[in-house]
Amino acid sequence: MHDDPVSAAEADAADPLAAFRDRFALPDGVVYLDGNSLGPLPHGVAERVADVVTRQWGESLIRGWNDHGWVDLPGRVGDRIARLIGAPAGSVVCTDSTSVNVAKALSAALALRPDRRIVVSDRGNFPTDLYVAQGLIAALGGRHELRVVDPTDVADVLTGPDAGDVAALLLTHVDYRTGRVHDMAGLTAAAHQAGALAVWDLAHSAGAVELDLDGCDVDLAVGCSYKYLNGGPGAPAFIHVHARHADVAEPLLAGWFGHAAPFDFDLAYRPTSGVGRFRVGTPPVLAMSALDAALAVWDDVDAVGGMAAVRAKSVALTERFIAGVEARCAGHDLRLVSPRDPAARGSQVSLAHPEGYAVVQALIADGVIGDFRAPDVMRFGFAPLYLRHADVDAAVEALGTVLDERRWDTPAFRRRAAVT
């Protein structure tokens, strides 16, 4: 981009995270801007999974649970994630899927506020979280109400006439479609002032946005590990529980790995202490081992500035992309959907276009991978560990070319695939 005061080469040369790109298996000729949906493969993961399969499982068989520490993976991996989200060791466990963890966290929150009936969420929440809330409310007999409001109206509900009946706040920290960031500290404090609990979904935050769950006094939080944490497709999720709730919370789902003594095989459930009570079934050892290996990439991030450096680069990349698109693609019916203020934006930029799906397909064909969210939003994720400023410039130029030449205007690019 000719009018940028700092060239991509200069910015990349000064990047303290530049060396981390070599830790990932990135295909040649591809600019990958979809790490907000599925992170790329970190080096070492394939080797770790092969070892677990051929040596640990193949040779140790059932002994692997003890000899190779499979049984302890949920806690060990949870601690690795905890330090990336501002939570203390021992407060996070890796388990189940994000949706299942939403059900466990919300059910525990409602049980801790038995005399209240309102669950507050917003229209920018990821739909599965709302589906889970709807299903949970039905399972609990329908006495609760899910109140879904505009994102800017959440605080008003927590201070309004029904505040005393609010049991829980259920929000996704970074809006999956727009990238808008909620004020976690402010809304958590408002929920507590109203006597409610705050449950946060960190799916689009963990690994890209600086988080301080402990400092924000968050009650419960969940998140996935296959986006910015690069754990692989369908990688297990995580759940965080504040220490004040860890020994009293009672999630609706209970299973043997959440039992105080799972191998005593008691017929009556007796929850273990701490966040471990939010475990349910047997951990998926192969998937969790892949995630454990993927998280090793983060072990060296502290030496170059930690999550503060990650966030600073995220802002630089998204700012560069927005400026580039507005300069290169003017007149093409693009609309910025994400907040312009970087402090209010996660690590993605969303642009609306009437033919957004076809434009994304044309870009993918040209080696720039983003994704699409209905009805017209093109999403571009900027994962700081492996993206370069040069990648941003290349993506901007590719988008400009696709729009200038109407390369999106073909039946093949308009045909919707099952996954968008």
Short mmCIF file of C-alpha atoms in Angstrom, two decimals:
data_model
loop_
_atom_site.label_atom_id
_atom_site.label_comp_id
_atom_site.label_asym_id
_atom_site.label_seq_id
_atom_site.Cartn_x
_atom_site.Cartn_y
_atom_site.Cartn_z
CA MET A 1 0.00 0.00 0.00
CA HIS A 2 1.81 3.03 -1.31
CA ASP A 3 0.57 5.60 1.17
CA ASP A 4 1.38 3.58 4.29
CA PRO A 5 4.18 5.26 6.26
CA VAL A 6 5.60 1.87 7.28
CA SER A 7 6.11 -0.74 4.58
CA ALA A 8 5.10 -4.32 5.20
CA ALA A 9 8.77 -5.34 5.06
CA GLU A 10 9.69 -2.82 7.76
CA ALA A 11 6.75 -3.81 9.96
CA ASP A 12 7.54 -7.51 9.63
CA ALA A 13 11.22 -6.93 10.36
CA ALA A 14 10.31 -5.15 13.60
CA ASP A 15 7.71 -7.74 14.65
CA PRO A 16 8.67 -9.47 17.94
CA LEU A 17 6.35 -12.38 17.02
CA ALA A 18 7.76 -12.91 13.52
CA ALA A 19 9.64 -16.10 14.38
CA PHE A 20 6.45 -17.88 15.48
CA ARG A 21 5.28 -18.19 11.88
CA ASP A 22 7.85 -20.95 11.42
CA ARG A 23 6.08 -22.97 14.12
CA PHE A 24 3.12 -23.62 11.80
CA ALA A 25 2.59 -25.79 8.72
CA LEU A 26 1.19 -23.15 6.36
CA PRO A 27 0.59 -24.10 2.72
CA ASP A 28 2.64 -22.22 0.15
CA GLY A 29 0.79 -19.53 -1.74
CA VAL A 30 -1.98 -19.16 0.82
CA VAL A 31 -2.87 -16.15 2.98
CA TYR A 32 -4.84 -17.71 5.81
CA LEU A 33 -7.36 -15.30 7.32
CA ASP A 34 -9.67 -17.90 8.83
CA GLY A 35 -7.83 -18.76 12.04
CA ASN A 36 -10.85 -17.33 13.85
CA SER A 37 -12.71 -20.45 12.65
CA LEU A 38 -9.95 -23.08 12.53
CA GLY A 39 -6.32 -22.49 13.31
CA PRO A 40 -3.61 -24.07 11.15
CA LEU A 41 -1.54 -27.10 12.12
CA PRO A 42 1.37 -26.31 14.48
CA HIS A 43 4.55 -28.28 13.96
CA GLY A 44 4.89 -31.06 16.47
CA VAL A 45 1.20 -31.91 16.67
CA ALA A 46 1.25 -34.66 14.06
CA GLU A 47 4.30 -36.20 15.70
CA ARG A 48 2.67 -36.07 19.14
CA VAL A 49 -0.52 -37.71 17.90
CA ALA A 50 1.47 -40.39 16.08
CA ASP A 51 3.38 -41.11 19.27
CA VAL A 52 0.19 -41.35 21.33
CA VAL A 53 -1.33 -43.72 18.80
CA THR A 54 1.61 -45.98 17.98
CA ARG A 55 3.69 -45.98 21.16
CA GLN A 56 1.44 -44.98 24.04
CA TRP A 57 -1.79 -46.66 22.93
CA GLY A 58 -0.16 -49.27 20.72
CA GLU A 59 2.37 -50.52 23.27
CA SER A 60 0.99 -49.50 26.66
CA LEU A 61 -2.66 -50.24 25.97
CA ILE A 62 -4.81 -49.60 29.06
CA ARG A 63 -1.69 -48.81 31.08
CA GLY A 64 -1.47 -45.53 29.18
CA TRP A 65 -3.95 -43.91 31.55
CA ASN A 66 -1.38 -44.14 34.33
CA ASP A 67 1.93 -44.59 32.55
CA HIS A 68 1.45 -41.67 30.14
CA GLY A 69 -0.75 -39.45 32.32
CA TRP A 70 -3.80 -39.55 30.07
CA VAL A 71 -6.09 -39.21 33.06
CA ASP A 72 -4.46 -35.91 34.04
CA LEU A 73 -4.63 -34.30 30.58
CA PRO A 74 -7.78 -32.22 31.26
CA GLY A 75 -6.15 -30.43 34.18
CA ARG A 76 -2.73 -30.04 32.57
CA VAL A 77 -4.16 -28.65 29.37
CA GLY A 78 -6.55 -26.50 31.40
CA ASP A 79 -3.63 -24.89 33.22
CA ARG A 80 -1.93 -24.12 29.91
CA ILE A 81 -5.07 -22.34 28.75
CA ALA A 82 -5.60 -20.60 32.09
CA ARG A 83 -2.49 -18.47 31.75
CA LEU A 84 -3.64 -17.28 28.32
CA ILE A 85 -6.99 -16.05 29.63
CA GLY A 86 -5.90 -14.43 32.89
CA ALA A 87 -7.12 -17.20 35.17
CA PRO A 88 -5.25 -18.86 38.04
CA ALA A 89 -3.88 -22.37 37.80
CA GLY A 90 -6.40 -24.97 38.87
CA SER A 91 -9.42 -22.94 37.75
CA VAL A 92 -9.69 -24.26 34.16
CA VAL A 93 -10.33 -27.76 32.91
CA CYS A 94 -10.25 -28.96 29.31
CA THR A 95 -13.36 -31.00 28.62
CA ASP A 96 -16.27 -31.61 26.29
CA SER A 97 -17.42 -29.12 23.63
CA THR A 98 -18.15 -25.43 24.02
CA SER A 99 -21.88 -26.03 23.75
CA VAL A 100 -21.85 -28.71 26.45
CA ASN A 101 -19.78 -26.43 28.66
CA VAL A 102 -22.26 -23.58 28.14
CA ALA A 103 -24.99 -25.92 29.39
CA LYS A 104 -22.93 -26.88 32.44
CA ALA A 105 -21.90 -23.31 33.26
CA LEU A 106 -25.36 -21.81 32.82
CA SER A 107 -27.08 -24.60 34.74
CA ALA A 108 -24.63 -24.13 37.61
CA ALA A 109 -25.24 -20.38 37.60
CA LEU A 110 -29.01 -20.85 37.71
CA ALA A 111 -28.69 -23.34 40.55
CA LEU A 112 -26.69 -20.76 42.50
CA ARG A 113 -29.52 -18.23 42.03
CA PRO A 114 -32.60 -20.44 42.58
CA ASP A 115 -34.98 -17.59 43.36
CA ARG A 116 -34.30 -15.72 40.11
CA ARG A 117 -35.64 -16.46 36.63
CA ILE A 118 -34.09 -14.23 33.92
CA VAL A 119 -31.10 -15.09 31.75
CA VAL A 120 -29.82 -12.05 29.86
CA SER A 121 -28.06 -12.40 26.53
CA ASP A 122 -27.72 -10.39 23.33
CA ARG A 123 -28.48 -10.74 19.62
CA GLY A 124 -24.79 -10.87 18.81
CA ASN A 125 -24.28 -14.01 20.84
CA PHE A 126 -23.30 -17.13 18.95
CA PRO A 127 -26.58 -18.90 18.14
CA THR A 128 -25.56 -22.21 19.71
CA ASP A 129 -25.26 -20.49 23.09
CA LEU A 130 -28.82 -19.27 22.73
CA TYR A 131 -29.99 -22.71 21.60
CA VAL A 132 -28.36 -24.25 24.67
CA ALA A 133 -30.03 -21.68 26.92
CA GLN A 134 -33.40 -22.35 25.31
CA GLY A 135 -33.01 -26.10 25.72
CA LEU A 136 -31.83 -25.78 29.30
CA ILE A 137 -34.75 -23.56 30.20
CA ALA A 138 -37.16 -26.10 28.72
CA ALA A 139 -35.44 -28.93 30.62
CA LEU A 140 -35.80 -26.98 33.86
CA GLY A 141 -39.55 -26.76 33.40
CA GLY A 142 -39.81 -23.45 31.57
CA ARG A 143 -39.86 -21.25 34.64
CA HIS A 144 -36.89 -19.20 33.41
CA GLU A 145 -36.91 -16.55 30.70
CA LEU A 146 -34.17 -15.96 28.15
CA ARG A 147 -34.13 -12.22 27.49
CA VAL A 148 -32.20 -11.43 24.30
CA VAL A 149 -31.51 -7.73 23.71
CA ASP A 150 -29.33 -5.56 21.50
CA PRO A 151 -25.65 -5.67 22.56
CA THR A 152 -25.76 -2.02 23.59
CA ASP A 153 -28.79 -2.64 25.84
CA VAL A 154 -27.31 -5.34 28.08
CA ALA A 155 -26.21 -2.92 30.79
CA ASP A 156 -29.67 -1.34 30.87
CA VAL A 157 -31.31 -4.67 31.69
CA LEU A 158 -28.86 -5.18 34.54
CA THR A 159 -29.81 -1.82 36.04
CA GLY A 160 -33.47 -1.77 35.01
CA PRO A 161 -36.66 -2.64 36.86
CA ASP A 162 -36.17 -6.40 36.43
CA ALA A 163 -32.54 -6.43 37.59
CA GLY A 164 -33.47 -8.12 40.84
CA ASP A 165 -34.84 -11.09 38.92
CA VAL A 166 -31.76 -11.62 36.73
CA ALA A 167 -30.01 -14.89 37.57
CA ALA A 168 -27.28 -14.93 34.96
CA LEU A 169 -25.65 -12.95 32.21
CA LEU A 170 -24.65 -15.11 29.21
CA LEU A 171 -22.49 -13.34 26.63
CA THR A 172 -19.85 -14.07 24.02
CA HIS A 173 -16.97 -11.68 24.66
CA VAL A 174 -16.18 -11.04 20.97
CA ASP A 175 -19.14 -11.09 18.58
CA TYR A 176 -18.55 -13.89 16.09
CA ARG A 177 -20.06 -11.94 13.19
CA THR A 178 -18.89 -8.36 13.74
CA GLY A 179 -15.89 -8.68 16.04
CA ARG A 180 -17.43 -6.24 18.53
CA VAL A 181 -15.94 -6.62 22.03
CA HIS A 182 -18.08 -6.45 25.13
CA ASP A 183 -16.81 -4.66 28.24
CA MET A 184 -16.16 -7.77 30.31
CA ALA A 185 -15.12 -5.94 33.47
CA GLY A 186 -17.98 -3.43 33.35
CA LEU A 187 -20.75 -5.90 32.53
CA THR A 188 -19.50 -8.46 35.05
CA ALA A 189 -19.50 -5.76 37.73
CA ALA A 190 -23.01 -4.69 36.69
CA ALA A 191 -24.22 -8.29 36.88
CA HIS A 192 -22.75 -8.66 40.36
CA GLN A 193 -24.28 -5.36 41.44
CA ALA A 194 -27.64 -6.79 40.38
CA GLY A 195 -26.94 -9.99 42.31
CA ALA A 196 -26.50 -12.09 39.17
CA LEU A 197 -23.65 -14.26 37.90
CA ALA A 198 -21.68 -13.63 34.71
CA VAL A 199 -21.01 -16.45 32.23
CA TRP A 200 -18.68 -15.59 29.34
CA ASP A 201 -17.97 -17.41 26.08
CA LEU A 202 -14.36 -16.78 25.03
CA ALA A 203 -14.46 -18.64 21.71
CA HIS A 204 -13.34 -15.63 19.69
CA SER A 205 -11.12 -14.15 22.40
CA ALA A 206 -8.78 -16.81 23.76
CA GLY A 207 -5.41 -16.57 22.04
CA ALA A 208 -6.09 -13.27 20.31
CA VAL A 209 -7.39 -10.77 22.87
CA GLU A 210 -5.79 -9.98 26.20
CA LEU A 211 -8.03 -11.39 28.93
CA ASP A 212 -8.04 -11.03 32.70
CA LEU A 213 -10.77 -13.30 34.03
CA ASP A 214 -9.48 -13.08 37.57
CA GLY A 215 -9.18 -9.30 37.49
CA CYS A 216 -12.67 -9.00 35.98
CA ASP A 217 -14.04 -11.30 38.72
CA VAL A 218 -15.73 -13.54 36.13
CA ASP A 219 -17.88 -16.28 37.65
CA LEU A 220 -17.76 -18.86 34.87
CA ALA A 221 -16.33 -18.90 31.37
CA VAL A 222 -16.13 -21.35 28.48
CA GLY A 223 -14.31 -21.41 25.20
CA CYS A 224 -13.15 -23.51 22.29
CA SER A 225 -9.58 -24.42 21.42
CA TYR A 226 -9.65 -24.90 17.65
CA LYS A 227 -9.63 -21.23 16.66
CA TYR A 228 -6.76 -19.02 17.84
CA LEU A 229 -5.41 -21.82 20.07
CA ASN A 230 -4.93 -24.05 16.99
CA GLY A 231 -6.01 -27.29 18.65
CA GLY A 232 -7.40 -28.87 15.48
CA PRO A 233 -10.90 -29.51 14.10
CA GLY A 234 -13.28 -30.45 16.89
CA ALA A 235 -10.63 -30.00 19.57
CA PRO A 236 -12.00 -30.20 23.13
CA ALA A 237 -13.19 -27.03 24.79
CA PHE A 238 -12.50 -25.59 28.23
CA ILE A 239 -14.39 -24.24 31.21
CA HIS A 240 -13.29 -21.86 33.96
CA VAL A 241 -14.94 -21.56 37.37
CA HIS A 242 -14.08 -18.89 39.91
CA ALA A 243 -12.70 -20.22 43.20
CA ARG A 244 -15.69 -18.95 45.17
CA HIS A 245 -17.99 -21.23 43.18
CA ALA A 246 -15.70 -24.16 42.50
CA ASP A 247 -16.69 -26.24 45.53
CA VAL A 248 -20.40 -25.38 45.57
CA ALA A 249 -21.44 -25.15 41.93
CA GLU A 250 -23.65 -27.99 40.72
CA PRO A 251 -23.85 -28.32 36.93
CA LEU A 252 -26.87 -30.14 35.55
CA LEU A 253 -24.67 -32.75 33.87
CA ALA A 254 -22.79 -35.07 36.20
CA GLY A 255 -20.52 -37.94 35.23
CA TRP A 256 -17.95 -40.29 36.61
CA PHE A 257 -14.91 -38.14 35.86
CA GLY A 258 -16.48 -35.34 37.91
CA HIS A 259 -16.91 -37.71 40.86
CA ALA A 260 -14.71 -37.37 43.93
CA ALA A 261 -13.58 -40.99 43.55
CA PRO A 262 -14.46 -42.20 40.06
CA PHE A 263 -12.82 -45.59 40.47
CA ASP A 264 -14.69 -46.39 43.67
CA PHE A 265 -17.73 -46.79 41.40
CA ASP A 266 -20.17 -45.46 43.98
CA LEU A 267 -23.79 -45.57 42.85
CA ALA A 268 -24.46 -42.12 44.29
CA TYR A 269 -22.83 -39.05 42.78
CA ARG A 270 -20.43 -37.14 45.00
CA PRO A 271 -18.72 -34.26 43.16
CA THR A 272 -15.02 -33.73 43.45
CA SER A 273 -13.67 -30.43 44.73
CA GLY A 274 -12.85 -27.56 42.43
CA VAL A 275 -13.33 -27.15 38.72
CA GLY A 276 -12.87 -30.88 38.21
CA ARG A 277 -16.54 -31.38 39.07
CA PHE A 278 -17.31 -29.88 35.65
CA ARG A 279 -15.81 -32.93 33.96
CA VAL A 280 -18.34 -35.49 32.82
CA GLY A 281 -17.15 -38.33 30.60
CA THR A 282 -13.86 -39.91 29.56
CA PRO A 283 -11.47 -37.38 28.01
CA PRO A 284 -10.73 -37.79 24.28
CA VAL A 285 -7.03 -38.62 24.64
CA LEU A 286 -6.04 -38.31 20.97
CA ALA A 287 -7.72 -34.91 20.50
CA MET A 288 -6.55 -33.60 23.85
CA SER A 289 -2.98 -34.70 23.18
CA ALA A 290 -3.09 -32.81 19.87
CA LEU A 291 -4.28 -29.71 21.70
CA ASP A 292 -1.61 -30.12 24.37
CA ALA A 293 1.06 -30.21 21.67
CA ALA A 294 -0.48 -27.22 19.89
CA LEU A 295 -0.42 -25.15 23.07
CA ALA A 296 3.32 -25.66 23.34
CA VAL A 297 3.66 -22.88 20.74
CA TRP A 298 2.53 -20.45 23.43
CA ASP A 299 5.21 -21.44 25.92
CA ASP A 300 7.70 -19.03 24.36
CA VAL A 301 5.31 -16.11 23.85
CA ASP A 302 5.93 -14.71 27.33
CA ALA A 303 9.56 -14.06 26.43
CA VAL A 304 8.50 -11.63 23.69
CA GLY A 305 5.77 -9.73 25.51
CA GLY A 306 3.05 -12.29 26.15
CA MET A 307 -0.57 -11.63 25.32
CA ALA A 308 0.06 -7.88 25.34
CA ALA A 309 2.36 -8.32 22.33
CA VAL A 310 -0.18 -10.61 20.67
CA ARG A 311 -2.90 -8.03 21.12
CA ALA A 312 -0.70 -5.18 19.90
CA LYS A 313 0.06 -7.06 16.69
CA SER A 314 -3.60 -7.99 16.27
CA VAL A 315 -4.52 -4.31 16.37
CA ALA A 316 -1.75 -3.41 13.92
CA LEU A 317 -2.85 -6.09 11.45
CA THR A 318 -6.55 -5.21 11.56
CA GLU A 319 -5.86 -1.49 11.33
CA ARG A 320 -3.64 -2.08 8.30
CA PHE A 321 -6.30 -4.21 6.64
CA ILE A 322 -9.08 -1.66 7.17
CA ALA A 323 -6.96 1.20 5.88
CA GLY A 324 -5.86 -0.86 2.89
CA VAL A 325 -9.36 -1.94 1.95
CA GLU A 326 -10.73 1.58 2.18
CA ALA A 327 -7.93 2.88 -0.04
CA ARG A 328 -7.83 0.03 -2.57
CA CYS A 329 -11.49 -1.06 -2.76
CA ALA A 330 -13.40 2.23 -2.67
CA GLY A 331 -16.55 2.28 -4.78
CA HIS A 332 -17.25 -1.44 -4.53
CA ASP A 333 -20.23 -1.41 -2.17
CA LEU A 334 -18.23 -2.62 0.80
CA ARG A 335 -19.32 -1.70 4.32
CA LEU A 336 -17.22 -2.07 7.46
CA VAL A 337 -19.25 -4.12 9.94
CA SER A 338 -16.62 -4.33 12.66
CA PRO A 339 -16.10 -1.41 15.05
CA ARG A 340 -13.68 1.15 13.71
CA ASP A 341 -12.19 1.69 17.18
CA PRO A 342 -9.60 -1.10 17.63
CA ALA A 343 -10.20 -1.13 21.38
CA ALA A 344 -13.77 -2.22 20.66
CA ARG A 345 -12.76 -4.82 18.05
CA GLY A 346 -11.45 -8.34 18.41
CA SER A 347 -8.91 -9.90 16.07
CA GLN A 348 -11.14 -9.94 13.01
CA VAL A 349 -12.47 -7.52 10.42
CA SER A 350 -15.92 -8.07 8.96
CA LEU A 351 -17.03 -6.46 5.72
CA ALA A 352 -20.51 -6.57 4.25
CA HIS A 353 -21.09 -6.93 0.51
CA PRO A 354 -24.31 -7.89 -1.34
CA GLU A 355 -22.43 -10.79 -2.99
CA GLY A 356 -20.31 -11.57 0.05
CA TYR A 357 -20.44 -15.36 -0.27
CA ALA A 358 -19.33 -15.35 -3.90
CA VAL A 359 -16.60 -12.79 -3.20
CA VAL A 360 -15.17 -15.01 -0.44
CA GLN A 361 -15.19 -18.03 -2.76
CA ALA A 362 -13.36 -16.06 -5.43
CA LEU A 363 -10.78 -14.97 -2.87
CA ILE A 364 -10.28 -18.54 -1.70
CA ALA A 365 -9.69 -19.60 -5.30
CA ASP A 366 -6.98 -16.92 -5.43
CA GLY A 367 -5.32 -18.19 -2.25
CA VAL A 368 -6.79 -15.79 0.33
CA ILE A 369 -8.92 -17.78 2.77
CA GLY A 370 -11.60 -16.00 4.78
CA ASP A 371 -15.17 -17.07 5.47
CA PHE A 372 -18.77 -15.89 5.23
CA ARG A 373 -21.59 -15.42 7.69
CA ALA A 374 -25.17 -14.85 6.60
CA PRO A 375 -26.66 -12.72 5.36
CA ASP A 376 -23.82 -10.74 3.73
CA VAL A 377 -20.77 -10.66 6.01
CA MET A 378 -17.24 -11.56 4.88
CA ARG A 379 -15.02 -12.35 7.88
CA PHE A 380 -11.26 -12.04 7.95
CA GLY A 381 -9.43 -13.26 11.04
CA PHE A 382 -5.95 -12.04 11.96
CA ALA A 383 -4.01 -14.52 14.07
CA PRO A 384 -0.89 -12.69 15.26
CA LEU A 385 1.39 -15.69 15.73
CA TYR A 386 1.65 -16.57 12.06
CA LEU A 387 0.31 -13.68 9.96
CA ARG A 388 2.61 -11.04 8.50
CA HIS A 389 1.95 -7.48 7.47
CA ALA A 390 2.88 -8.61 3.97
CA ASP A 391 -0.01 -11.08 4.13
CA VAL A 392 -2.36 -8.20 4.91
CA ASP A 393 -1.20 -6.25 1.89
CA ALA A 394 -1.53 -9.32 -0.33
CA ALA A 395 -5.08 -9.91 0.92
CA VAL A 396 -6.06 -6.30 0.27
CA GLU A 397 -4.72 -6.46 -3.28
CA ALA A 398 -6.46 -9.78 -3.93
CA LEU A 399 -9.79 -8.39 -2.69
CA GLY A 400 -9.38 -5.32 -4.89
CA THR A 401 -8.68 -7.49 -7.94
CA VAL A 402 -11.66 -9.78 -7.29
CA LEU A 403 -13.95 -6.76 -7.02
CA ASP A 404 -12.44 -4.81 -9.94
CA GLU A 405 -12.68 -7.76 -12.29
CA ARG A 406 -15.97 -9.13 -10.87
CA ARG A 407 -14.25 -12.47 -10.52
CA TRP A 408 -16.90 -13.49 -8.01
CA ASP A 409 -19.66 -13.34 -10.65
CA THR A 410 -19.80 -17.01 -11.65
CA PRO A 411 -22.30 -19.79 -10.88
CA ALA A 412 -19.57 -21.84 -9.20
CA PHE A 413 -18.75 -19.10 -6.68
CA ARG A 414 -22.44 -18.45 -5.94
CA ARG A 415 -23.19 -22.11 -5.18
CA ARG A 416 -23.40 -22.50 -1.40
CA ALA A 417 -21.43 -25.29 0.24
CA ALA A 418 -22.58 -26.96 3.44
CA VAL A 419 -19.96 -25.05 5.48
CA THR A 420 -19.61 -21.35 4.70
#
